[in-house]
PDB file of C-alpha atoms in Angstrom:
ATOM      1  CA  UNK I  18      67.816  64.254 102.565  1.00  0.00           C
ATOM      2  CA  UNK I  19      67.837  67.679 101.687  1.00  0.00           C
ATOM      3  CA  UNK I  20      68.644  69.134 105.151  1.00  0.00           C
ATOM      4  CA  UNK I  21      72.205  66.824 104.618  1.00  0.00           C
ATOM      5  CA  UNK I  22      72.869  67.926 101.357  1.00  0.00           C
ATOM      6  CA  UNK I  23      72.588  71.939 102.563  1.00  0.00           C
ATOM      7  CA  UNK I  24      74.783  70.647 105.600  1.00  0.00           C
ATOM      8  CA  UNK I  25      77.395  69.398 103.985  1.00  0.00           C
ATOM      9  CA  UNK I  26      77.864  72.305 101.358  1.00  0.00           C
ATOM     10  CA  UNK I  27      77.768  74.785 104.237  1.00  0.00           C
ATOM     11  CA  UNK I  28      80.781  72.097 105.589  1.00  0.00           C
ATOM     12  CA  UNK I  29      82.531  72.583 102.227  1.00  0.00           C
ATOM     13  CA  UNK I  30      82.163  76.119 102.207  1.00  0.00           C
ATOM     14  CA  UNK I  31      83.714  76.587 105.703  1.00  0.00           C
ATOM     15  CA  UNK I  32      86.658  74.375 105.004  1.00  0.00           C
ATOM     16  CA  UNK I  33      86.932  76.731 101.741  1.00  0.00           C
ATOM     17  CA  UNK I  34      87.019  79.915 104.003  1.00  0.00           C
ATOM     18  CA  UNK I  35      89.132  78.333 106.239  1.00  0.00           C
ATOM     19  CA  UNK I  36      91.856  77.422 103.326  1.00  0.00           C
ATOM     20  CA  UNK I  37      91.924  80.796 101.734  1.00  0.00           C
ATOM     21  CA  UNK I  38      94.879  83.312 102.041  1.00  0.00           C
ATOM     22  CA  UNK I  39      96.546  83.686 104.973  1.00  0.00           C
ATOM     23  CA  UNK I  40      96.024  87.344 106.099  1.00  0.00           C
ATOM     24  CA  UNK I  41      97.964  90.592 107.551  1.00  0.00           C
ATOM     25  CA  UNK I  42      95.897  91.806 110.409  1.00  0.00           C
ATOM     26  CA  UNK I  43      96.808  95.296 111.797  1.00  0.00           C
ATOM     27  CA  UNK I  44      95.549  95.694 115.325  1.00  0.00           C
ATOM     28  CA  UNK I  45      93.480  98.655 115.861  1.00  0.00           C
ATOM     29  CA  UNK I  46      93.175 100.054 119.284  1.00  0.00           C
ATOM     30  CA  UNK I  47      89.692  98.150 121.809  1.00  0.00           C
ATOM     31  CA  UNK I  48      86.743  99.842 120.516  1.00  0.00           C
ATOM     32  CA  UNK I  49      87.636 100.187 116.326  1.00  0.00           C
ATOM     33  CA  UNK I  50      87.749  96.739 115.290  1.00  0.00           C
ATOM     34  CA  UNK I  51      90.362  94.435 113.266  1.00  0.00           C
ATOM     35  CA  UNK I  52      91.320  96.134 110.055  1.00  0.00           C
ATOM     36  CA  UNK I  53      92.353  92.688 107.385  1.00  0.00           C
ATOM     37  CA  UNK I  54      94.877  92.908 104.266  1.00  0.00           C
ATOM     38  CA  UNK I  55      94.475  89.688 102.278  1.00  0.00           C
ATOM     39  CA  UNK I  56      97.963  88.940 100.927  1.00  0.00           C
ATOM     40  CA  UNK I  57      98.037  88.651  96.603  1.00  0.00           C
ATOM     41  CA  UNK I  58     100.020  85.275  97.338  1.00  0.00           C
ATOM     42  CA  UNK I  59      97.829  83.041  99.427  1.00  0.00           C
ATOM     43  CA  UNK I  60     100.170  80.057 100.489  1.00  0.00           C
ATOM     44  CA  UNK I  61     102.354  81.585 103.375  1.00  0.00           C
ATOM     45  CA  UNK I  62     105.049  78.803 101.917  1.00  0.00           C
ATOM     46  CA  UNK I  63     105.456  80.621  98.674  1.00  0.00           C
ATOM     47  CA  UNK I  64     105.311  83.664 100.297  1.00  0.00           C
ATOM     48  CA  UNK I  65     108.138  83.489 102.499  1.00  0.00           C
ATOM     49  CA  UNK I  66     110.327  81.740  99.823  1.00  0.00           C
ATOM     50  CA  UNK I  67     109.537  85.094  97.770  1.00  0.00           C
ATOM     51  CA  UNK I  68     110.732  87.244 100.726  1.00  0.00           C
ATOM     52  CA  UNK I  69     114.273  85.100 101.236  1.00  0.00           C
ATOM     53  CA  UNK I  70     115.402  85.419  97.566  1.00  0.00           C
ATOM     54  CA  UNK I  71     114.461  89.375  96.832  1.00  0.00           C
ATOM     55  CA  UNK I  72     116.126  89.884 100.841  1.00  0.00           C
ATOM     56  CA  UNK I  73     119.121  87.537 100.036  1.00  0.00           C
ATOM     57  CA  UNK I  74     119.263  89.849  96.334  1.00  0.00           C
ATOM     58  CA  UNK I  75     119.084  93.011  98.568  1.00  0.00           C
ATOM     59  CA  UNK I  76     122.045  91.322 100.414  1.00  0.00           C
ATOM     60  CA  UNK I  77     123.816  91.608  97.693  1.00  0.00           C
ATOM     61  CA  UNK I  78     122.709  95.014  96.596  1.00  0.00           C
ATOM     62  CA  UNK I  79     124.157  95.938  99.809  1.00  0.00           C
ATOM     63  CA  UNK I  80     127.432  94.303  99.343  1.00  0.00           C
ATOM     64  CA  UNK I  81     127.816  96.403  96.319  1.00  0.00           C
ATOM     65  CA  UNK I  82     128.734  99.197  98.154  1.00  0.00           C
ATOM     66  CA  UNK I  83     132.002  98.392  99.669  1.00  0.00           C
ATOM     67  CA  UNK I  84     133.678  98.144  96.440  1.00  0.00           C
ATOM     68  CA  UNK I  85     132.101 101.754  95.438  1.00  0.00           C
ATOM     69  CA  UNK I  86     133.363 102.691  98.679  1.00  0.00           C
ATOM     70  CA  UNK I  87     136.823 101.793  98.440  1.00  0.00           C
ATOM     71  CA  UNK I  88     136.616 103.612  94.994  1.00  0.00           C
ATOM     72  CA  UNK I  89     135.489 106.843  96.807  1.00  0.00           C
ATOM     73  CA  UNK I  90     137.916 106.502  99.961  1.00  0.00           C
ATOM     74  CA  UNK I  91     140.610 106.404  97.083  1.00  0.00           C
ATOM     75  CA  UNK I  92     139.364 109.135  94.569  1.00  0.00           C
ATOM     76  CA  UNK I  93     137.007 111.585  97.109  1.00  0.00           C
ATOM     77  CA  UNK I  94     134.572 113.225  94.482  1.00  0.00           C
ATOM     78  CA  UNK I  95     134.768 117.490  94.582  1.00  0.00           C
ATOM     79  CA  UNK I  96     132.053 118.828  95.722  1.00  0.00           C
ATOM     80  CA  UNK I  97     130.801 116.483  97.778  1.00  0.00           C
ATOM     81  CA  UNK I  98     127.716 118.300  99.001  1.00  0.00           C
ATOM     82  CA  UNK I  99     126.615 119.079  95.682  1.00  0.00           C
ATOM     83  CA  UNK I 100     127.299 115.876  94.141  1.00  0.00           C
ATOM     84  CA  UNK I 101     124.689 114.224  97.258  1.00  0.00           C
ATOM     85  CA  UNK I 102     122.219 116.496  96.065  1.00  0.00           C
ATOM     86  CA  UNK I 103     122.370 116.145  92.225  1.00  0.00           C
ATOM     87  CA  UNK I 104     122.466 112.168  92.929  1.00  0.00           C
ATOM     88  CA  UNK I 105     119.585 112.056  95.387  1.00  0.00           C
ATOM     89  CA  UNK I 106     117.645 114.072  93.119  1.00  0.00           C
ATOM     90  CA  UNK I 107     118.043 112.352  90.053  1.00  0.00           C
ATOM     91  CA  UNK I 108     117.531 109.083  91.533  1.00  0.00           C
ATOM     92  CA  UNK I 109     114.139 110.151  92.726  1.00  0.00           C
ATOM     93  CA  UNK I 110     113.119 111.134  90.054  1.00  0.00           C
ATOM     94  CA  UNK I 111     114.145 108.154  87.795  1.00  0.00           C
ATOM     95  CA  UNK I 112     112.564 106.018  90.706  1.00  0.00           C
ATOM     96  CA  UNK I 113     109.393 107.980  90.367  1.00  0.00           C
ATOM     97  CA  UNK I 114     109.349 107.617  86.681  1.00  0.00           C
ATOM     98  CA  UNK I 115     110.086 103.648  87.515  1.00  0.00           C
ATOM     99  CA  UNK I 116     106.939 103.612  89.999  1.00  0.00           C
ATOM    100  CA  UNK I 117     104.669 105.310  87.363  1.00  0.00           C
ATOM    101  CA  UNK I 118     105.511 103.051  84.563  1.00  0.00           C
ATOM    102  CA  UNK I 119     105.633  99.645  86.122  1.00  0.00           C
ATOM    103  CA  UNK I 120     104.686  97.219  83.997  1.00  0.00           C
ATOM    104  CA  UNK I 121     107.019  96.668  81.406  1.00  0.00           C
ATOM    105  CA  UNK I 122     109.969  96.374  84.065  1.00  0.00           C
ATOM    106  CA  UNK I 123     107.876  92.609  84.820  1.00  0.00           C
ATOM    107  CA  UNK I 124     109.791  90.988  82.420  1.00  0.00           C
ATOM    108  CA  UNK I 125     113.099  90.037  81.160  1.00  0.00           C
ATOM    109  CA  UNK I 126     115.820  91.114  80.394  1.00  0.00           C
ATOM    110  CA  UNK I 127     113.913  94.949  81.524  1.00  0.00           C
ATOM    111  CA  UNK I 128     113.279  93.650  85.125  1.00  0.00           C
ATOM    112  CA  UNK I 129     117.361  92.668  85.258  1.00  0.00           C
ATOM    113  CA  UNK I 130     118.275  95.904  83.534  1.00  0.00           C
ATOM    114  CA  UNK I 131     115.821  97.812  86.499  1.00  0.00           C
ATOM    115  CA  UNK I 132     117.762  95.735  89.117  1.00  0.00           C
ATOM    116  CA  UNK I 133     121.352  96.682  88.253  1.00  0.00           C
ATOM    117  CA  UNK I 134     120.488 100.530  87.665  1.00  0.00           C
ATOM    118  CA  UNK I 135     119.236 100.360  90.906  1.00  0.00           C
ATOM    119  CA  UNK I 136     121.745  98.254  92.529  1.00  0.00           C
ATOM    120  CA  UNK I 137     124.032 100.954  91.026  1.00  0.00           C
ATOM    121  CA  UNK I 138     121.822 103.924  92.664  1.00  0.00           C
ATOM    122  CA  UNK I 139     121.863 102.310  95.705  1.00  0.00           C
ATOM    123  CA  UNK I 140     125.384 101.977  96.250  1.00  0.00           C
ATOM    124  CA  UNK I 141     126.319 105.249  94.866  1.00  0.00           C
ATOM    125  CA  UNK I 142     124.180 107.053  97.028  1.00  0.00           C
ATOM    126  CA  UNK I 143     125.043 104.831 100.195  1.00  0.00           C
ATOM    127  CA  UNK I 144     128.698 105.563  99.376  1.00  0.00           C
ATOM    128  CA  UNK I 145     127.748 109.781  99.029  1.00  0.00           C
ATOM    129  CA  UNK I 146     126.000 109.320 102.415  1.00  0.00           C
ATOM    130  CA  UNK I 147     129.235 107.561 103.911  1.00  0.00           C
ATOM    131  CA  UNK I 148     131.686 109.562 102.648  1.00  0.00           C
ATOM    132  CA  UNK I 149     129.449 113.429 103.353  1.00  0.00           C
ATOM    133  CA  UNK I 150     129.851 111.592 107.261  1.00  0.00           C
ATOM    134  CA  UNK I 151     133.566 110.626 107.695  1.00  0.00           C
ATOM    135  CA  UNK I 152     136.228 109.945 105.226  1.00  0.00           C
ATOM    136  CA  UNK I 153     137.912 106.386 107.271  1.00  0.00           C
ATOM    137  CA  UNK I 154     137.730 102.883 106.839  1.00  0.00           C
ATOM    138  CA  UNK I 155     135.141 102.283 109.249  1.00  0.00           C
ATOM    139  CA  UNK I 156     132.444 102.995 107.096  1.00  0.00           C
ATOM    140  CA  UNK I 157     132.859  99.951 105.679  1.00  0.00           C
ATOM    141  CA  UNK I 158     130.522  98.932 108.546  1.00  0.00           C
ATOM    142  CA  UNK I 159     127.608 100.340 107.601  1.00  0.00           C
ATOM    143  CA  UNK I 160     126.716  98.092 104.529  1.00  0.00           C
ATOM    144  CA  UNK I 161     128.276  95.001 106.908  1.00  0.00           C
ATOM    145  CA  UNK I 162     125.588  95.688 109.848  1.00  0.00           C
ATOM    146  CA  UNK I 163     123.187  96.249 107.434  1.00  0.00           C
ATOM    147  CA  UNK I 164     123.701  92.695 105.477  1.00  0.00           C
ATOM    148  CA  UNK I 165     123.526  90.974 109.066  1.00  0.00           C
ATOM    149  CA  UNK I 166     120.266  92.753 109.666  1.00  0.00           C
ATOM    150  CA  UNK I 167     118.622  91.782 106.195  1.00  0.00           C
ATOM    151  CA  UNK I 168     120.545  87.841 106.657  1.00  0.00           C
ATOM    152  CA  UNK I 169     118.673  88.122 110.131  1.00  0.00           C
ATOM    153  CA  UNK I 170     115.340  88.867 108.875  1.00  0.00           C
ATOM    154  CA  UNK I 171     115.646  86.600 105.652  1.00  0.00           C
ATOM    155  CA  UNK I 172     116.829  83.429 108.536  1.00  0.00           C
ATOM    156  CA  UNK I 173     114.015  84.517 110.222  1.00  0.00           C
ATOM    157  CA  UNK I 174     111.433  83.958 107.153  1.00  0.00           C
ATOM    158  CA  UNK I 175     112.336  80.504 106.454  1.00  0.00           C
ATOM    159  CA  UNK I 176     110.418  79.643 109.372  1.00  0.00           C
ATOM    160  CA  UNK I 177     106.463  79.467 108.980  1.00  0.00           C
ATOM    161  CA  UNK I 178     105.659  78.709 112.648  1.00  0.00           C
ATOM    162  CA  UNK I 179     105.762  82.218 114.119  1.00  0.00           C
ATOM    163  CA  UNK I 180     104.083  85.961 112.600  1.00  0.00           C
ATOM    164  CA  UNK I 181     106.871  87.724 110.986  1.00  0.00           C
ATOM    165  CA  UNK I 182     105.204  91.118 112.537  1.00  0.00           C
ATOM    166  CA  UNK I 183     106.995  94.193 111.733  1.00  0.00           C
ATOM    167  CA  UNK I 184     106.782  94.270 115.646  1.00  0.00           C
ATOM    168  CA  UNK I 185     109.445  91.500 115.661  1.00  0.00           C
ATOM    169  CA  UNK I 186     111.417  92.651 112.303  1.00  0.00           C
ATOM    170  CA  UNK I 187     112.366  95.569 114.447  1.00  0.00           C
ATOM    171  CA  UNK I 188     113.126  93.728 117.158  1.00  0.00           C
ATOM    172  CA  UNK I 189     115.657  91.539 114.838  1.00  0.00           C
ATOM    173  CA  UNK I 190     117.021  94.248 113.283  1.00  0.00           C
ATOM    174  CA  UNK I 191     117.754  96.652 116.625  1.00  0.00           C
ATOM    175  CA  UNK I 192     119.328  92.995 118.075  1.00  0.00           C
ATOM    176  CA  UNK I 193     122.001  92.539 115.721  1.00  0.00           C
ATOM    177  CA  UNK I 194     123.059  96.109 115.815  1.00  0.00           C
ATOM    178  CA  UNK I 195     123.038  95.948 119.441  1.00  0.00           C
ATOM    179  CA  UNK I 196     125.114  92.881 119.362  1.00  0.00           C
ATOM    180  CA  UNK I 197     127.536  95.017 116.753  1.00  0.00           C
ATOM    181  CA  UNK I 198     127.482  97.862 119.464  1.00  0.00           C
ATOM    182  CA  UNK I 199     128.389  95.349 122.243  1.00  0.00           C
ATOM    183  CA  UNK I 200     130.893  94.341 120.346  1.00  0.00           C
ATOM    184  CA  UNK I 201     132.675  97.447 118.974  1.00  0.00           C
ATOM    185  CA  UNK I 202     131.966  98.931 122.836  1.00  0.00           C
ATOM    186  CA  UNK I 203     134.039  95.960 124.258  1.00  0.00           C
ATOM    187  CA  UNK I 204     136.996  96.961 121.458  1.00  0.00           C
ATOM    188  CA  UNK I 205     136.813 101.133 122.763  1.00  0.00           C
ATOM    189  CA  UNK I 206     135.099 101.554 118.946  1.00  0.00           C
ATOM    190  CA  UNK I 207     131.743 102.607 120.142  1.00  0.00           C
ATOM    191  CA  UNK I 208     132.022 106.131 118.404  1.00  0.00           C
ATOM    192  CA  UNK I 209     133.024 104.442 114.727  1.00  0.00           C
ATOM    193  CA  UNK I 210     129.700 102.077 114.725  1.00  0.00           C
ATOM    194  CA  UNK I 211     127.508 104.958 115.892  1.00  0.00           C
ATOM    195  CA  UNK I 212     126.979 106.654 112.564  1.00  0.00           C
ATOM    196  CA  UNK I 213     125.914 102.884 111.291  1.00  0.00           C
ATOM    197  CA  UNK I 214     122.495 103.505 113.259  1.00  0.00           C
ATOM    198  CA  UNK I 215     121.006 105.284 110.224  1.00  0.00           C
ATOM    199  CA  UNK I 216     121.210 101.375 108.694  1.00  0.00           C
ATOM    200  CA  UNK I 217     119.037 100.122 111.164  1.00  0.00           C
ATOM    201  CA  UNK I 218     116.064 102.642 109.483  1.00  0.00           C
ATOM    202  CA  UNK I 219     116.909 101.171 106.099  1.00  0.00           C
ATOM    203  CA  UNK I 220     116.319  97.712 107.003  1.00  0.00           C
ATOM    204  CA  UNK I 221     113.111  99.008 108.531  1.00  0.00           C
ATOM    205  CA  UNK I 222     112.293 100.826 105.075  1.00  0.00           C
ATOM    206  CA  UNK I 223     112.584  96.944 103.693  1.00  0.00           C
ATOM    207  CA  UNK I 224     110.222  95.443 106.158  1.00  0.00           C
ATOM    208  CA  UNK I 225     107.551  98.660 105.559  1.00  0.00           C
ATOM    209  CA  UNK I 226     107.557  98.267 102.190  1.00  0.00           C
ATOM    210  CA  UNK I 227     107.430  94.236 101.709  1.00  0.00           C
ATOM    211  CA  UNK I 228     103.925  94.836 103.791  1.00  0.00           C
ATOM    212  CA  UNK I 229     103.085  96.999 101.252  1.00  0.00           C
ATOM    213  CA  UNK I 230     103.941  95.231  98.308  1.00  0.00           C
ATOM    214  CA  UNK I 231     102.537  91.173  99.245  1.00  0.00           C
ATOM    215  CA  UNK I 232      99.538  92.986 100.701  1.00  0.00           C
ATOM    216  CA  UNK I 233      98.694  95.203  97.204  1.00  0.00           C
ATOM    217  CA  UNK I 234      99.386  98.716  98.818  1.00  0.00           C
ATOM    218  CA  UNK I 235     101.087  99.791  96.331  1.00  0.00           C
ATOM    219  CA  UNK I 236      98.354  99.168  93.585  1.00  0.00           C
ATOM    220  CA  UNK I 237     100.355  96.161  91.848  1.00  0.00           C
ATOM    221  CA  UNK I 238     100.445  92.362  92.238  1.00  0.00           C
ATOM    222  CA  UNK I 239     103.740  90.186  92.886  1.00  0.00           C
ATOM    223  CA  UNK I 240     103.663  86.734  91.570  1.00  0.00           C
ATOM    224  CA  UNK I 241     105.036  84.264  93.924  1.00  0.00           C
ATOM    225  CA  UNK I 242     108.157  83.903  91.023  1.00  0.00           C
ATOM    226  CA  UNK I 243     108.846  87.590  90.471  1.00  0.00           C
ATOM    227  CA  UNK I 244     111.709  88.131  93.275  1.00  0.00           C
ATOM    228  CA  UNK I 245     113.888  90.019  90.751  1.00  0.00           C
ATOM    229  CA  UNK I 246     110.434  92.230  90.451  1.00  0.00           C
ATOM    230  CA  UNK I 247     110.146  92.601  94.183  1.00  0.00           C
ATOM    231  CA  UNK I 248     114.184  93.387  94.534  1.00  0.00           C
ATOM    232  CA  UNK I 249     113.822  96.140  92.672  1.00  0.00           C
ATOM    233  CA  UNK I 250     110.496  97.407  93.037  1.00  0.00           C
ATOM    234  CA  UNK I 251     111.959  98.120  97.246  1.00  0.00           C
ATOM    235  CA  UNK I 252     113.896 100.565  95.686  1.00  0.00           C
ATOM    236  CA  UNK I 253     111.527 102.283  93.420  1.00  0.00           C
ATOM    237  CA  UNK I 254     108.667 102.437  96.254  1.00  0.00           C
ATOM    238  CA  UNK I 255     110.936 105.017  97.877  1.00  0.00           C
ATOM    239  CA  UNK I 256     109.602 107.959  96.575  1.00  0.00           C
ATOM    240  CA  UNK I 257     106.242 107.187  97.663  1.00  0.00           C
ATOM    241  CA  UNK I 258     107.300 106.275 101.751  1.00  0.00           C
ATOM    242  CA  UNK I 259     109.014 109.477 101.767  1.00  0.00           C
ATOM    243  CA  UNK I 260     105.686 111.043 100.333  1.00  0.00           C
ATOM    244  CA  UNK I 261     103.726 109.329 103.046  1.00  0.00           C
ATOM    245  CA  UNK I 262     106.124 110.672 105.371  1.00  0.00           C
ATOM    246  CA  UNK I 263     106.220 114.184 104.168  1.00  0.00           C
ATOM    247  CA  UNK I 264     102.392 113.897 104.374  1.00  0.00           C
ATOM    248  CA  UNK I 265     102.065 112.777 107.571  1.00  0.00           C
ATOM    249  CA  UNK I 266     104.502 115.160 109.216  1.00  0.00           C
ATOM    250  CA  UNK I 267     104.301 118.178 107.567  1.00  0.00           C
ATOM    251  CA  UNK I 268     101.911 119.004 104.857  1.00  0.00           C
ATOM    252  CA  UNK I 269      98.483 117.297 107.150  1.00  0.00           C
ATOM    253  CA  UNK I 270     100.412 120.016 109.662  1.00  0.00           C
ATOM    254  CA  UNK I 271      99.659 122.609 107.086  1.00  0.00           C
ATOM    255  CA  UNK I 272      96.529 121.360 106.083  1.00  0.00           C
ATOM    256  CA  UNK I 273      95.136 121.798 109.944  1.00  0.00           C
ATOM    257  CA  UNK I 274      96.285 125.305 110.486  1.00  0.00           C
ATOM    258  CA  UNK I 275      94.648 126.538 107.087  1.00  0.00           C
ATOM    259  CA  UNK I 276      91.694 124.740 108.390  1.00  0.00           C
ATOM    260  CA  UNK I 277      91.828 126.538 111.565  1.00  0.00           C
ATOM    261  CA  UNK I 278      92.455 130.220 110.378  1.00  0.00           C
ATOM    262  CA  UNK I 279      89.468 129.575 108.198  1.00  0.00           C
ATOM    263  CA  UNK I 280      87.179 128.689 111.126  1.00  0.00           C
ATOM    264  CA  UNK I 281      88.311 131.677 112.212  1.00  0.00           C
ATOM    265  CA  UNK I 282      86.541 133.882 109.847  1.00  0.00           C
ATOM    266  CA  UNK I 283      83.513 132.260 109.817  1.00  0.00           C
ATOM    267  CA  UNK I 284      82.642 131.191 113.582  1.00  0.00           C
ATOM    268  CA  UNK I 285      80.829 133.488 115.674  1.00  0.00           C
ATOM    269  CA  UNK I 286      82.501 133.716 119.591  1.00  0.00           C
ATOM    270  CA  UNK I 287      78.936 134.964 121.416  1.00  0.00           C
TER     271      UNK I 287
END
């Protein structure tokens, strides 16, 4: 009687570990294991519907843009240079301050207030980048390829019967701007879309940092509701990727050849 009771609570407790969270596994290379990310939303339903409504908000972050564009091509700001600068500067540092302080942008009306400022940043600084490149109409296809990609990749997550890898988000995303760059090649417009490439890293930014976020990288949790959270919190991670970046290229550069004219002091040759 016993040996049935212990059986079927170790069957119970399997079909519990079988029913938890749905997890992002990062394949290590043969030899170092499986390194596991347990998700802070379990139910790979709620999960994706969180991912289509921040991406279709960031759709229309995007489409902010053209209007600040047409703005621009109309009345070009002096000093353009500078005015890139002073914009990309201050944003990072208000995005910072935004990634410090998290908590009270949770809730209304502060996490709709966090979303337009940085809808606003967002297109402002898009619209700097576009008009520092070129000063023509065709600019107005950056923030168009870039909608298709993000449309792509929120089509993509309404499904729930294949991985959305970031493997396969890149894939997406270098597909529709190669079907753009079919298209403008077969119209002799090949040199007007090439600049747009630079979009194709932003979407990618967007897939990095929604691993980040639903796996609890970033040292906060996203309810399955908050998409207006999530919208805006893309935005206000930046300042850490581009630490991580700067890390990882640079300063662990650094770090190496200080460690190596130090060995030199203290090792002995013979």
């Amino acid at each position: 009687m016993d040996t049935a009771i212990i059986a079927e609570k170790s069957a119970i407790q399997e079909t519990a570990i079988q029913e938890t969270a749905i997890q992002c596994e990062l394949l290590l290379p043969h030899g170092h294991g499986r390194k596991i990310y347990e998700f802070d939303i379990a139910d790979i339903r709620l999960r994706r519907r969180l991912v289509q409504r921040f991406y279709g908000l960031l759709v229309l972050q995007v489409a902010c843009t053209m209007p600040c564009l047409r703005v621009m091509l109309e009345y070009p700001p002096p000093y353009p240079a500078a005015m890139v600068s002073f914009s990309y500067l201050m944003t990072l540092f208000l995005y910072t301050c935004f990634y410090v302080w998290r908590d009270w942008r949770r809730r209304a009306p502060y996490n709709y207030l966090v979303l337009l400022l940085s809808t606003a940043l967002s297109s402002l600084n898009r619209s700097f980048y576009l008009i520092y490149v070129a000063k023509s109409h065709w600019l107005y296809a950056y923030p168009i390829i870039l909608m298709a990609e993000l449309l792509a990749l929120m089509l993509y997550s309404a499904q729930e019967r294949f991985r959305f890898t970031q493997a396969r988000g890149i894939f997406i995303i270098f597909l529709v701007f190669g079907m753009f760059t079919l298209m403008a090649y077969r119209l002799d417009l090949l040199f007007q879309i090439v600049y747009s490439m630079a979009c194709t890293f932003e979407a990618w930014y967007v897939l990095y940092d929604t691993h980040f976020m639903l796996c609890g990288r970033h040292g906060y949790k996203i309810g399955d509701a908050e998409y207006v959270y999530a919208a805006g919190s893309i935005h206000i991670d930046l300042p850490r990727c581009l630490w991580r970046l700067l890390k990882m290229m640079i300063l662990n550069k650094f770090v190496e050849a200080f460690r190596l004219v130090r060995e030199c002091f203290k090792t002995e040759v013979c």
